[in-house]
Coordinates of C-alpha atoms and ligand atoms in Angstrom, one line a residue:
M18 CA 125.2 -78.9 -127.1
A19 CA 124.5 -78.3 -123.8
I20 CA 122.1 -75.9 -122.9
V21 CA 124.3 -75.3 -119.9
E22 CA 127.1 -74.7 -120.0
P23 CA 130.4 -72.8 -118.8
A24 CA 131.3 -69.6 -119.3
S25 CA 134.6 -67.9 -119.5
T26 CA 135.0 -67.1 -115.8
E27 CA 135.4 -63.2 -115.4
A28 CA 137.6 -61.1 -113.4
S29 CA 136.4 -62.3 -109.7
G30 CA 137.4 -66.2 -110.3
R31 CA 134.0 -67.3 -109.6
P32 CA 132.9 -69.9 -112.2
R33 CA 129.7 -68.8 -114.2
L34 CA 127.4 -70.9 -116.2
R35 CA 125.5 -69.3 -119.7
L36 CA 122.0 -70.3 -120.7
R37 CA 119.8 -71.7 -124.3
N38 CA 117.2 -71.7 -125.2
P39 CA 116.7 -75.5 -125.4
A40 CA 113.4 -74.7 -128.5
T41 CA 115.4 -72.5 -130.4
L42 CA 118.6 -73.0 -128.8
E43 CA 119.8 -69.0 -129.0
L44 CA 121.9 -67.5 -126.2
L45 CA 120.0 -66.4 -123.1
D46 CA 122.1 -65.2 -120.4
E47 CA 124.5 -65.9 -117.6
F48 CA 125.2 -66.7 -114.2
E49 CA 127.9 -66.8 -111.5
V50 CA 127.2 -70.1 -109.0
Q51 CA 127.2 -68.8 -105.6
S52 CA 130.1 -69.9 -103.0
E53 CA 129.7 -71.8 -100.4
A54 CA 130.5 -68.6 -98.6
D55 CA 127.9 -66.3 -100.9
V56 CA 125.0 -69.3 -99.3
R57 CA 125.9 -68.8 -95.7
A58 CA 125.5 -65.6 -95.6
A59 CA 122.5 -65.5 -97.3
V60 CA 121.4 -68.3 -94.5
E61 CA 122.7 -65.6 -91.6
R62 CA 120.6 -62.5 -93.7
A63 CA 117.5 -65.3 -93.3
R64 CA 118.2 -65.8 -89.5
K65 CA 118.6 -62.2 -88.6
A66 CA 114.8 -61.6 -90.5
Q67 CA 112.9 -64.6 -89.0
P68 CA 111.8 -63.7 -86.2
E69 CA 109.9 -60.2 -86.6
W70 CA 108.3 -62.1 -89.7
A71 CA 107.8 -65.3 -87.3
A72 CA 106.3 -62.4 -84.2
L73 CA 103.5 -61.5 -87.0
K74 CA 99.9 -63.3 -86.9
V75 CA 99.3 -66.0 -89.5
A76 CA 96.1 -64.3 -91.0
E77 CA 99.0 -60.8 -90.9
R78 CA 101.4 -63.4 -92.8
G79 CA 99.0 -63.5 -95.3
R80 CA 98.0 -60.7 -95.4
I81 CA 100.8 -59.2 -97.0
L82 CA 101.9 -62.3 -99.2
T83 CA 98.5 -61.7 -101.0
R84 CA 99.6 -58.7 -101.9
A85 CA 101.3 -60.5 -104.6
L86 CA 98.1 -61.9 -106.6
P87 CA 96.8 -58.7 -108.2
M88 CA 100.5 -58.6 -109.5
M89 CA 100.8 -62.2 -110.9
V90 CA 97.3 -61.2 -113.1
E91 CA 98.6 -58.4 -114.6
R92 CA 102.0 -59.7 -115.3
Q93 CA 100.7 -63.1 -116.4
E94 CA 102.4 -63.1 -120.1
D95 CA 105.2 -61.4 -118.0
L96 CA 105.6 -64.4 -116.1
V97 CA 104.7 -67.0 -119.1
D98 CA 107.9 -64.7 -121.1
V99 CA 110.8 -66.1 -118.8
I100 CA 109.1 -69.1 -118.2
V101 CA 108.9 -70.4 -121.9
R102 CA 112.0 -68.4 -122.5
E103 CA 114.1 -70.5 -120.2
T104 CA 112.1 -74.3 -120.6
G105 CA 111.0 -73.6 -124.6
K106 CA 107.4 -75.5 -123.3
P107 CA 104.4 -74.1 -125.0
R108 CA 102.7 -70.9 -123.5
P109 CA 99.4 -72.3 -121.6
E110 CA 102.0 -75.3 -120.1
A111 CA 104.0 -71.9 -118.5
L112 CA 100.7 -70.1 -117.4
A113 CA 99.8 -72.9 -116.4
E114 CA 102.9 -73.3 -113.6
V115 CA 101.4 -69.1 -112.7
L116 CA 98.5 -70.5 -112.8
G117 CA 99.2 -73.2 -110.3
A118 CA 101.2 -70.3 -107.8
C119 CA 98.3 -67.8 -108.0
D120 CA 95.9 -70.8 -106.4
A121 CA 98.2 -72.1 -103.9
L122 CA 99.1 -69.2 -102.3
Q123 CA 95.1 -67.5 -102.1
F124 CA 93.8 -71.7 -100.9
Y125 CA 97.6 -70.7 -98.6
A126 CA 96.8 -67.1 -97.5
K127 CA 93.3 -67.9 -96.4
R128 CA 93.6 -70.5 -95.0
A129 CA 97.1 -70.9 -93.2
P130 CA 95.2 -69.0 -89.7
K131 CA 93.3 -72.1 -89.6
F132 CA 95.4 -74.9 -90.4
L133 CA 98.3 -73.9 -87.9
A134 CA 95.8 -72.2 -85.0
D135 CA 96.8 -73.8 -81.8
R136 CA 95.1 -76.8 -81.2
T137 CA 93.7 -77.3 -77.2
M138 CA 92.8 -81.4 -76.9
P139 CA 91.2 -83.6 -74.0
M140 CA 93.5 -85.1 -72.0
H141 CA 92.3 -89.3 -72.3
L142 CA 94.3 -90.4 -69.0
L143 CA 95.6 -87.2 -67.3
R144 CA 92.8 -85.3 -67.4
T145 CA 94.2 -82.4 -64.7
K146 CA 95.6 -81.5 -67.5
K147 CA 95.4 -79.8 -70.5
L148 CA 97.6 -79.8 -73.7
R149 CA 97.7 -77.1 -76.5
I150 CA 99.5 -77.4 -80.1
A151 CA 101.5 -74.7 -81.3
Y152 CA 102.8 -75.0 -84.7
R153 CA 105.8 -72.6 -83.9
P154 CA 107.9 -71.5 -87.0
L155 CA 111.0 -74.6 -88.0
G156 CA 113.6 -70.8 -88.8
V157 CA 115.0 -71.0 -92.0
V158 CA 113.9 -73.5 -95.0
G159 CA 116.4 -74.2 -97.6
I160 CA 114.4 -74.9 -100.8
I161 CA 115.7 -77.4 -103.4
T162 CA 114.7 -77.6 -106.4
P163 CA 113.9 -78.6 -111.0
W164 CA 113.9 -77.7 -113.5
N165 CA 110.6 -79.0 -115.9
F166 CA 108.6 -77.0 -112.9
P167 CA 110.8 -73.9 -112.8
F168 CA 108.5 -71.1 -111.6
M169 CA 105.0 -73.2 -109.3
L170 CA 107.8 -76.2 -108.2
A171 CA 110.0 -73.3 -106.8
F172 CA 106.6 -70.7 -105.2
N173 CA 104.9 -73.2 -103.4
P174 CA 107.0 -74.3 -100.9
T175 CA 108.2 -71.2 -100.7
I176 CA 105.2 -69.2 -99.9
Q177 CA 103.3 -72.5 -97.6
A178 CA 107.6 -72.2 -96.0
L179 CA 106.7 -68.3 -95.6
L180 CA 103.5 -68.3 -94.2
A181 CA 104.5 -70.5 -91.8
G182 CA 106.7 -68.0 -90.6
N183 CA 109.8 -69.0 -92.0
A184 CA 112.5 -67.4 -93.6
V185 CA 113.8 -69.4 -96.8
V186 CA 116.8 -69.7 -99.2
L187 CA 115.6 -71.4 -102.1
K188 CA 118.4 -72.6 -104.8
P189 CA 116.5 -73.0 -108.6
S190 CA 117.9 -75.7 -111.2
E191 CA 120.6 -74.7 -112.7
V192 CA 119.4 -75.3 -115.6
T193 CA 116.0 -72.9 -114.5
P194 CA 117.6 -70.2 -112.8
F195 CA 115.2 -67.4 -114.3
S196 CA 112.5 -68.7 -113.3
G197 CA 113.8 -68.9 -109.5
V198 CA 114.8 -64.9 -110.2
L199 CA 111.1 -64.3 -110.9
V200 CA 109.9 -65.4 -107.6
Q201 CA 111.7 -63.0 -105.6
E202 CA 110.6 -60.3 -108.0
V203 CA 106.9 -61.5 -107.1
L204 CA 107.9 -61.5 -103.8
R205 CA 109.5 -58.2 -103.8
S206 CA 107.2 -56.5 -104.8
V207 CA 104.7 -56.9 -102.0
R208 CA 107.7 -56.0 -99.7
L209 CA 109.5 -58.8 -96.8
P210 CA 111.3 -57.6 -94.1
D211 CA 114.4 -57.6 -95.9
G212 CA 116.8 -61.6 -96.1
L213 CA 113.7 -63.3 -95.5
F214 CA 113.7 -65.1 -98.6
Q215 CA 116.4 -64.7 -100.6
V216 CA 116.9 -67.3 -104.4
V217 CA 120.9 -68.3 -104.0
L218 CA 121.6 -69.8 -108.0
G219 CA 123.8 -72.3 -109.3
D220 CA 124.4 -75.7 -109.4
G221 CA 124.6 -78.6 -107.5
S222 CA 127.9 -77.6 -105.8
T223 CA 125.8 -74.4 -104.7
G224 CA 122.0 -76.9 -103.4
A225 CA 125.1 -79.1 -101.1
A226 CA 126.3 -75.5 -99.8
L227 CA 122.1 -74.6 -98.9
V228 CA 122.1 -78.5 -97.1
E229 CA 125.2 -77.5 -94.7
S230 CA 124.9 -74.6 -94.2
G231 CA 122.6 -75.0 -90.2
V232 CA 119.3 -74.5 -92.4
Q233 CA 116.5 -75.5 -90.0
K234 CA 114.6 -77.6 -92.8
I235 CA 115.6 -79.3 -95.9
C236 CA 112.3 -79.4 -99.0
F237 CA 113.7 -81.5 -102.0
T238 CA 112.6 -81.5 -104.7
G239 CA 114.7 -83.7 -108.5
S240 CA 115.7 -87.2 -109.0
V241 CA 116.0 -89.9 -106.8
R242 CA 119.5 -89.7 -107.4
T243 CA 120.7 -86.2 -105.9
G244 CA 117.9 -86.7 -102.8
R245 CA 119.6 -89.9 -101.9
K246 CA 123.2 -87.6 -101.8
V247 CA 120.3 -85.1 -100.0
G248 CA 119.0 -87.4 -97.1
E249 CA 122.2 -88.6 -96.5
A250 CA 123.4 -85.1 -95.2
C251 CA 120.6 -84.5 -93.9
G252 CA 120.7 -87.6 -92.0
R253 CA 124.4 -86.3 -90.7
N254 CA 124.4 -83.8 -89.3
L255 CA 119.9 -83.5 -88.2
V256 CA 117.8 -81.9 -90.5
P257 CA 114.5 -82.2 -91.1
F258 CA 112.8 -83.0 -94.7
T259 CA 111.7 -83.9 -97.3
L260 CA 112.9 -85.2 -100.4
E261 CA 109.7 -85.5 -103.9
L262 CA 111.6 -87.4 -106.7
G263 CA 111.2 -89.6 -109.8
G264 CA 108.0 -91.7 -111.3
K265 CA 106.7 -94.7 -112.5
D266 CA 103.7 -93.5 -113.1
P267 CA 101.7 -97.3 -114.5
M268 CA 98.5 -96.3 -116.1
I269 CA 95.8 -99.6 -115.3
V270 CA 93.5 -99.8 -118.2
C271 CA 90.3 -102.3 -117.4
A272 CA 87.8 -103.3 -120.0
D273 CA 85.0 -101.1 -119.1
A274 CA 86.4 -98.4 -119.4
D275 CA 85.2 -95.2 -121.6
L276 CA 88.7 -96.1 -124.1
E277 CA 88.7 -92.3 -126.2
R278 CA 88.6 -90.7 -122.3
A279 CA 91.4 -93.0 -121.3
A280 CA 92.6 -92.8 -125.1
N281 CA 92.2 -88.7 -124.0
G282 CA 94.1 -89.1 -120.2
A283 CA 96.5 -91.3 -122.0
V284 CA 97.9 -88.7 -124.2
Y285 CA 98.3 -85.9 -122.6
G286 CA 99.4 -87.6 -119.5
A287 CA 102.3 -88.9 -121.5
F288 CA 102.5 -86.0 -123.2
S289 CA 102.7 -82.7 -121.3
N290 CA 105.5 -80.3 -120.6
A291 CA 106.9 -83.3 -122.9
G292 CA 106.0 -86.3 -120.4
Q293 CA 108.5 -83.8 -118.4
V294 CA 106.2 -84.0 -115.0
C295 CA 106.6 -86.1 -112.5
V296 CA 103.4 -87.7 -112.2
S297 CA 103.8 -88.1 -116.4
T298 CA 102.5 -91.4 -117.5
E299 CA 105.2 -93.5 -118.5
R300 CA 103.9 -97.0 -118.2
V301 CA 100.4 -98.6 -119.7
Y302 CA 98.4 -101.7 -119.0
V303 CA 95.6 -102.7 -121.0
V304 CA 93.7 -105.1 -120.4
D305 CA 93.7 -108.0 -124.2
E306 CA 90.0 -107.1 -125.3
V307 CA 90.4 -103.4 -125.2
A308 CA 93.8 -103.2 -126.1
D309 CA 94.2 -103.4 -129.5
A310 CA 91.6 -101.0 -129.7
F311 CA 92.9 -98.6 -127.7
T312 CA 96.2 -98.7 -128.4
Q313 CA 95.0 -97.8 -132.3
K314 CA 93.0 -94.3 -131.4
V315 CA 96.3 -93.6 -128.7
V316 CA 99.2 -94.1 -131.6
E317 CA 96.6 -91.6 -133.7
K318 CA 96.1 -89.4 -130.9
T319 CA 99.3 -89.3 -130.4
A320 CA 101.2 -88.5 -134.3
A321 CA 98.4 -84.9 -135.0
L322 CA 100.1 -83.7 -131.8
R323 CA 102.1 -80.5 -133.0
Q324 CA 105.4 -79.3 -131.9
G325 CA 107.2 -75.9 -131.9
A326 CA 108.6 -73.3 -130.4
E327 CA 106.0 -70.6 -131.2
G328 CA 102.2 -70.5 -132.3
E329 CA 100.2 -73.2 -131.7
F330 CA 101.9 -76.1 -130.9
E331 CA 101.2 -79.0 -127.8
V332 CA 104.4 -80.0 -127.3
G333 CA 108.0 -78.4 -126.4
P334 CA 111.4 -79.6 -126.4
M335 CA 112.9 -81.4 -123.2
I336 CA 114.2 -78.7 -121.4
W337 CA 118.0 -81.0 -120.6
P338 CA 120.9 -82.5 -122.9
S339 CA 120.8 -85.0 -120.6
Q340 CA 117.6 -86.1 -120.9
L341 CA 117.4 -86.2 -124.0
E342 CA 120.0 -88.8 -124.3
I343 CA 118.3 -90.5 -121.3
V344 CA 115.0 -90.6 -123.4
E345 CA 116.9 -92.0 -126.6
R346 CA 118.7 -94.8 -124.7
H347 CA 115.7 -95.9 -123.4
V348 CA 113.5 -95.9 -126.9
A349 CA 117.3 -97.8 -128.4
D350 CA 116.7 -100.2 -125.9
A351 CA 113.0 -100.8 -126.1
K352 CA 114.0 -101.0 -130.2
A353 CA 116.7 -103.7 -129.4
R354 CA 115.0 -106.6 -127.4
G355 CA 111.9 -106.3 -129.7
A356 CA 109.4 -103.4 -129.1
E357 CA 108.1 -101.8 -131.9
V358 CA 107.6 -98.2 -132.5
R359 CA 103.8 -97.4 -133.7
T360 CA 104.8 -93.2 -134.1
G361 CA 107.9 -91.2 -133.1
G362 CA 111.0 -93.0 -131.8
R363 CA 113.3 -90.2 -133.1
R364 CA 114.4 -86.0 -132.5
N365 CA 112.5 -83.9 -135.0
P366 CA 114.7 -83.3 -137.6
D367 CA 112.1 -80.1 -138.2
H368 CA 113.5 -78.1 -135.5
P369 CA 117.0 -77.5 -134.0
G370 CA 116.3 -77.2 -129.9
L371 CA 115.8 -80.5 -127.9
F372 CA 112.9 -81.7 -129.2
Y373 CA 112.2 -85.0 -129.6
E374 CA 108.2 -86.9 -131.7
P375 CA 105.8 -87.9 -129.1
T376 CA 106.6 -91.4 -128.9
V377 CA 104.2 -94.9 -128.1
L378 CA 105.3 -97.8 -127.7
T379 CA 104.0 -101.8 -128.1
G380 CA 105.2 -104.8 -127.4
V381 CA 107.3 -103.6 -124.6
D382 CA 108.1 -106.2 -121.4
H383 CA 109.0 -105.9 -117.8
D384 CA 112.4 -106.1 -118.2
M385 CA 112.9 -103.2 -120.9
T386 CA 114.5 -100.0 -119.2
V387 CA 111.8 -98.5 -120.7
M388 CA 109.5 -100.3 -118.4
C389 CA 111.4 -100.4 -114.9
E390 CA 113.9 -97.1 -115.1
E391 CA 112.1 -93.6 -115.0
T392 CA 112.7 -92.0 -118.9
F393 CA 111.0 -88.2 -117.7
G394 CA 109.8 -87.6 -122.0
P395 CA 107.1 -88.3 -124.6
V396 CA 107.4 -91.9 -124.4
L397 CA 104.8 -93.9 -123.3
P398 CA 104.9 -97.3 -124.0
I399 CA 101.5 -100.1 -123.9
M400 CA 101.7 -103.3 -122.4
R401 CA 98.8 -105.9 -123.3
V402 CA 97.9 -108.1 -120.0
R403 CA 95.8 -110.6 -119.6
D404 CA 93.5 -109.0 -116.8
E405 CA 93.5 -106.3 -114.6
D406 CA 94.8 -108.0 -111.8
E407 CA 98.3 -109.0 -113.9
A408 CA 98.4 -105.4 -114.7
L409 CA 98.4 -104.3 -110.9
R410 CA 100.7 -107.3 -109.8
L411 CA 102.5 -105.7 -113.1
A412 CA 101.6 -101.6 -112.4
N413 CA 103.5 -102.2 -108.3
D414 CA 106.5 -104.8 -109.2
S415 CA 108.3 -101.1 -109.7
R416 CA 111.5 -99.3 -107.7
Y417 CA 108.7 -96.2 -107.8
G418 CA 105.9 -95.4 -106.4
L419 CA 104.4 -91.4 -107.3
N420 CA 101.1 -91.3 -108.9
A421 CA 99.7 -94.4 -111.1
N422 CA 95.7 -93.6 -112.8
V423 CA 93.3 -96.4 -113.0
W424 CA 90.2 -95.8 -115.7
T425 CA 87.0 -98.0 -115.8
R426 CA 83.6 -97.0 -116.0
D427 CA 83.2 -98.8 -112.0
R428 CA 84.1 -96.3 -109.9
R429 CA 83.9 -98.4 -107.0
K430 CA 86.6 -101.1 -109.0
G431 CA 88.4 -97.8 -109.2
E432 CA 89.0 -96.9 -105.9
R433 CA 89.7 -100.6 -104.8
I434 CA 92.2 -100.9 -107.6
A435 CA 93.0 -98.1 -106.5
K436 CA 93.6 -99.0 -102.7
A437 CA 96.2 -101.7 -104.5
V438 CA 98.2 -99.5 -106.4
Q439 CA 101.5 -99.1 -104.4
S440 CA 101.9 -95.7 -104.8
G441 CA 102.0 -92.3 -103.0
S442 CA 98.5 -90.9 -104.8
V443 CA 96.5 -92.2 -107.5
V444 CA 94.0 -90.5 -109.5
V445 CA 91.1 -92.3 -111.2
N446 CA 89.4 -91.4 -114.7
D447 CA 91.6 -88.4 -114.7
C448 CA 96.0 -88.2 -115.0
M449 CA 98.5 -86.4 -113.0
L450 CA 96.1 -83.8 -111.1
T451 CA 97.5 -84.4 -107.6
Y452 CA 99.8 -82.2 -107.0
G453 CA 97.8 -79.4 -109.0
A454 CA 94.8 -80.9 -106.4
T455 CA 95.8 -78.4 -104.1
E456 CA 94.4 -80.1 -100.9
S457 CA 95.5 -83.3 -101.9
P458 CA 99.0 -83.6 -99.8
F459 CA 101.7 -85.5 -102.8
G460 CA 104.2 -87.7 -102.2
G461 CA 105.7 -91.0 -102.9
V462 CA 106.6 -93.9 -101.6
K463 CA 109.6 -96.6 -102.3
D464 CA 112.5 -94.6 -104.5
S465 CA 109.1 -91.4 -105.4
G466 CA 110.1 -89.7 -102.2
I467 CA 110.2 -89.7 -98.3
G468 CA 107.8 -87.1 -96.7
Q469 CA 104.8 -84.9 -98.5
V470 CA 103.6 -81.8 -99.6
N471 CA 100.5 -79.7 -100.4
G472 CA 97.5 -79.5 -98.6
E473 CA 96.7 -79.0 -94.0
A474 CA 99.8 -81.5 -93.3
G475 CA 101.8 -80.1 -96.2
L476 CA 101.9 -76.3 -94.8
R477 CA 102.3 -77.2 -91.3
S478 CA 105.4 -80.2 -91.7
F479 CA 107.3 -76.1 -92.3
S480 CA 106.8 -76.1 -89.3
H481 CA 107.4 -77.8 -85.3
A482 CA 104.3 -78.8 -83.8
Q483 CA 105.1 -78.1 -80.0
S484 CA 102.7 -79.8 -77.4
I485 CA 102.7 -77.3 -74.3
I486 CA 100.9 -79.6 -71.4
I487 CA 98.9 -77.4 -68.4
D488 CA 98.5 -78.4 -65.3
R489 CA 94.9 -77.2 -63.9
F490 CA 94.8 -77.3 -60.5
G491 CA 97.6 -76.4 -58.9
A492 CA 98.5 -79.9 -56.8
K493 CA 101.6 -79.9 -54.8
T494 CA 102.5 -82.4 -55.3
E495 CA 101.7 -85.4 -57.9
F496 CA 101.0 -89.2 -57.4
L497 CA 104.1 -90.4 -59.4
W498 CA 106.2 -88.3 -57.9
Y499 CA 109.0 -88.9 -55.0
P500 CA 108.3 -91.0 -52.6
Y501 CA 108.0 -94.7 -53.6
S502 CA 105.7 -96.9 -51.7
V503 CA 104.6 -100.0 -51.5
K504 CA 101.5 -98.6 -51.4
K505 CA 101.5 -97.1 -54.7
L506 CA 102.5 -99.5 -56.6
A507 CA 100.1 -102.2 -55.9
W508 CA 98.2 -98.7 -56.9
L509 CA 99.5 -98.1 -60.2
Q510 CA 99.0 -102.1 -60.7
R511 CA 95.7 -101.8 -60.1
V512 CA 95.0 -99.0 -62.3
M513 CA 96.0 -101.7 -64.8
R514 CA 93.4 -103.7 -64.3
W515 CA 90.8 -101.9 -64.3
V516 CA 91.8 -99.7 -66.9
W517 CA 93.5 -102.5 -69.4
G518 CA 92.4 -105.4 -68.0
T519 CA 87.7 -104.3 -67.5
P520 CA 86.6 -103.8 -70.9
L521 CA 84.9 -101.2 -68.5
G522 CA 88.0 -99.5 -68.4
R523 CA 88.7 -99.8 -71.9
L524 CA 85.6 -98.0 -73.1
L525 CA 86.7 -95.1 -71.0
S526 CA 90.7 -95.4 -71.7
Ligands
LIG620 P1 118.7 -82.8 -109.9 O1 117.9 -83.9 -108.9 O2 119.3 -83.3 -111.3 O3 118.2 -81.2 -109.8 C1 117.9 -81.3 -109.0 C2 118.4 -79.8 -107.5 O4 118.5 -79.9 -107.2 C3 118.5 -79.0 -109.3 O5 118.1 -77.4 -108.2 C4 120.3 -79.7 -108.8 O6 120.8 -78.0 -108.6 C5 120.1 -79.0 -106.8 N1 121.5 -80.4 -106.8 C6 121.9 -81.1 -107.8 N2 122.8 -82.0 -107.1 C7 122.8 -81.4 -105.1 C8 123.3 -81.9 -104.3 N3 124.6 -83.2 -103.6 N4 123.1 -81.3 -103.1 C9 121.9 -80.0 -103.1 N5 121.5 -79.9 -104.7 C10 121.4 -80.6 -105.8 O7 117.2 -83.2 -110.3 P2 116.1 -82.3 -112.1 O8 117.3 -83.0 -113.1 O9 116.4 -80.8 -112.0 O10 115.1 -82.9 -111.6 C11 114.2 -83.8 -112.9 C12 114.3 -85.0 -111.1 O11 112.4 -84.0 -110.7 C13 112.8 -86.2 -111.8 O12 113.5 -87.4 -111.4 C14 111.9 -85.5 -111.6 O13 110.9 -87.0 -111.5 C15 112.0 -85.4 -109.7 N6 110.6 -84.8 -110.2 C16 110.0 -84.9 -109.4 C17 109.2 -84.0 -108.1 C18 107.6 -84.4 -107.4 O14 107.5 -84.0 -106.6 N7 108.5 -85.9 -106.8 C19 108.6 -82.9 -109.1 C20 109.4 -83.0 -110.1 C21 110.1 -83.3 -110.4

């Protein structure tokens, strides 16, 4: 059973895809895969609309975009319905997407005038000049998104790119296209210039066409495998890009951790969104002296989680069948190499959809796939370690570096360990959080990505920091201009000797 599968091609000859709800397997809808020509036409329309938008003041752009907020609050149930229909996730998790989108819209719209304001910098050496830095829009930004948070991960970069004065063409995942269309519906309500924001639907071929379409930036969120292809294409075309990719986030539990809080955090961090969060906790290193007590708590709390498709439950289905197969492969590999399944470890037989039981594994080691590759599902392997040094060494023994979490009652120690973890971000005594903490820059190191989104720097990354140097005094010539002479050379040498060769020169430069 495929949740996204080919549908019969209409007389137009254009390929179509059909979607099913991953929780109930009920048929949802069909959509047409947009071609390379469609994508190019969308980018062309966006290009025409962009100058009028870029001419507005940043505050005005923010004022227009925030008109969407009352509608998002008012129609939150409708928005949640669409997200739940195509992901099957629990309503609180779908609402968290809408909530996160509202927060991002208000946060950036309010602060964008400051974050994107021209800055004047004193010049440390060329005192006769003035430097202005102006954050200029890039043009058309292509945004390509995955299926795990289909609304929020599409909405947030879109509004940041728009606030920075760009036009946007969004390509949502083929697994969750209607949450992408939802972004369009929300923004249609604020009456943007025609063509300024468009959604193109389709699969990887549509995404690849967007990368090749002549946009001025690609903001990609998805797997390492696709990220590599996108990065290669952007490199070939000299298009700036950010890649927000997968992770294998470690959790380090120190002997002095609050075990009750840590166990609750482990269970939430591993199983929310059925483990399909880029910053899900995917492996735990717990020091020997508290390992039994911690593991016992985690197993009990995990076994108490409810799965379902409606009503009250905590853990929804896998959203994409291929991901379910990866989960099964990782658990089978761990079992074959001696890991013990403490709870879960199979598809949930009580539901027709893509449900995998929340699973805790112990007796794992670093050769197992479940400890080195992104699982992206409801599986939590727990490894007992001698001490915090071993935990840190193993946490860093990974090709990924997206997020991590550290648990200790000693906050200084927590911060010290956090700084030693090789990852884009770290949370102490909490989990995930980073993407939702709007102020925080977010992005991975190692294979987890290139560049960052969110926060002040993330918003600015949708613009080009244009340097404007202005001469202040209008002298007829400059010392460094022609003609050259021996005298001028000697003077420059004296300047070098004084500025960088004396303590006073270094102090003043
Ligand atoms: P994916 O890479 O399969 O697909 C992501 C998007 O890329 C989809 O829209 C897809 O249609 C498109 N695409 C596919 N081939 C393409 C190509 N050749 N050129 C351009 N676009 C192409 O990822 P997925 O399975 O949808 O998402 C899950 C992955 O996303 C996980 O690895 C997860 O960790 C990662 N993720 C990362 C973050 C983050 O912020 N770091 C956030 C969420 C998800």
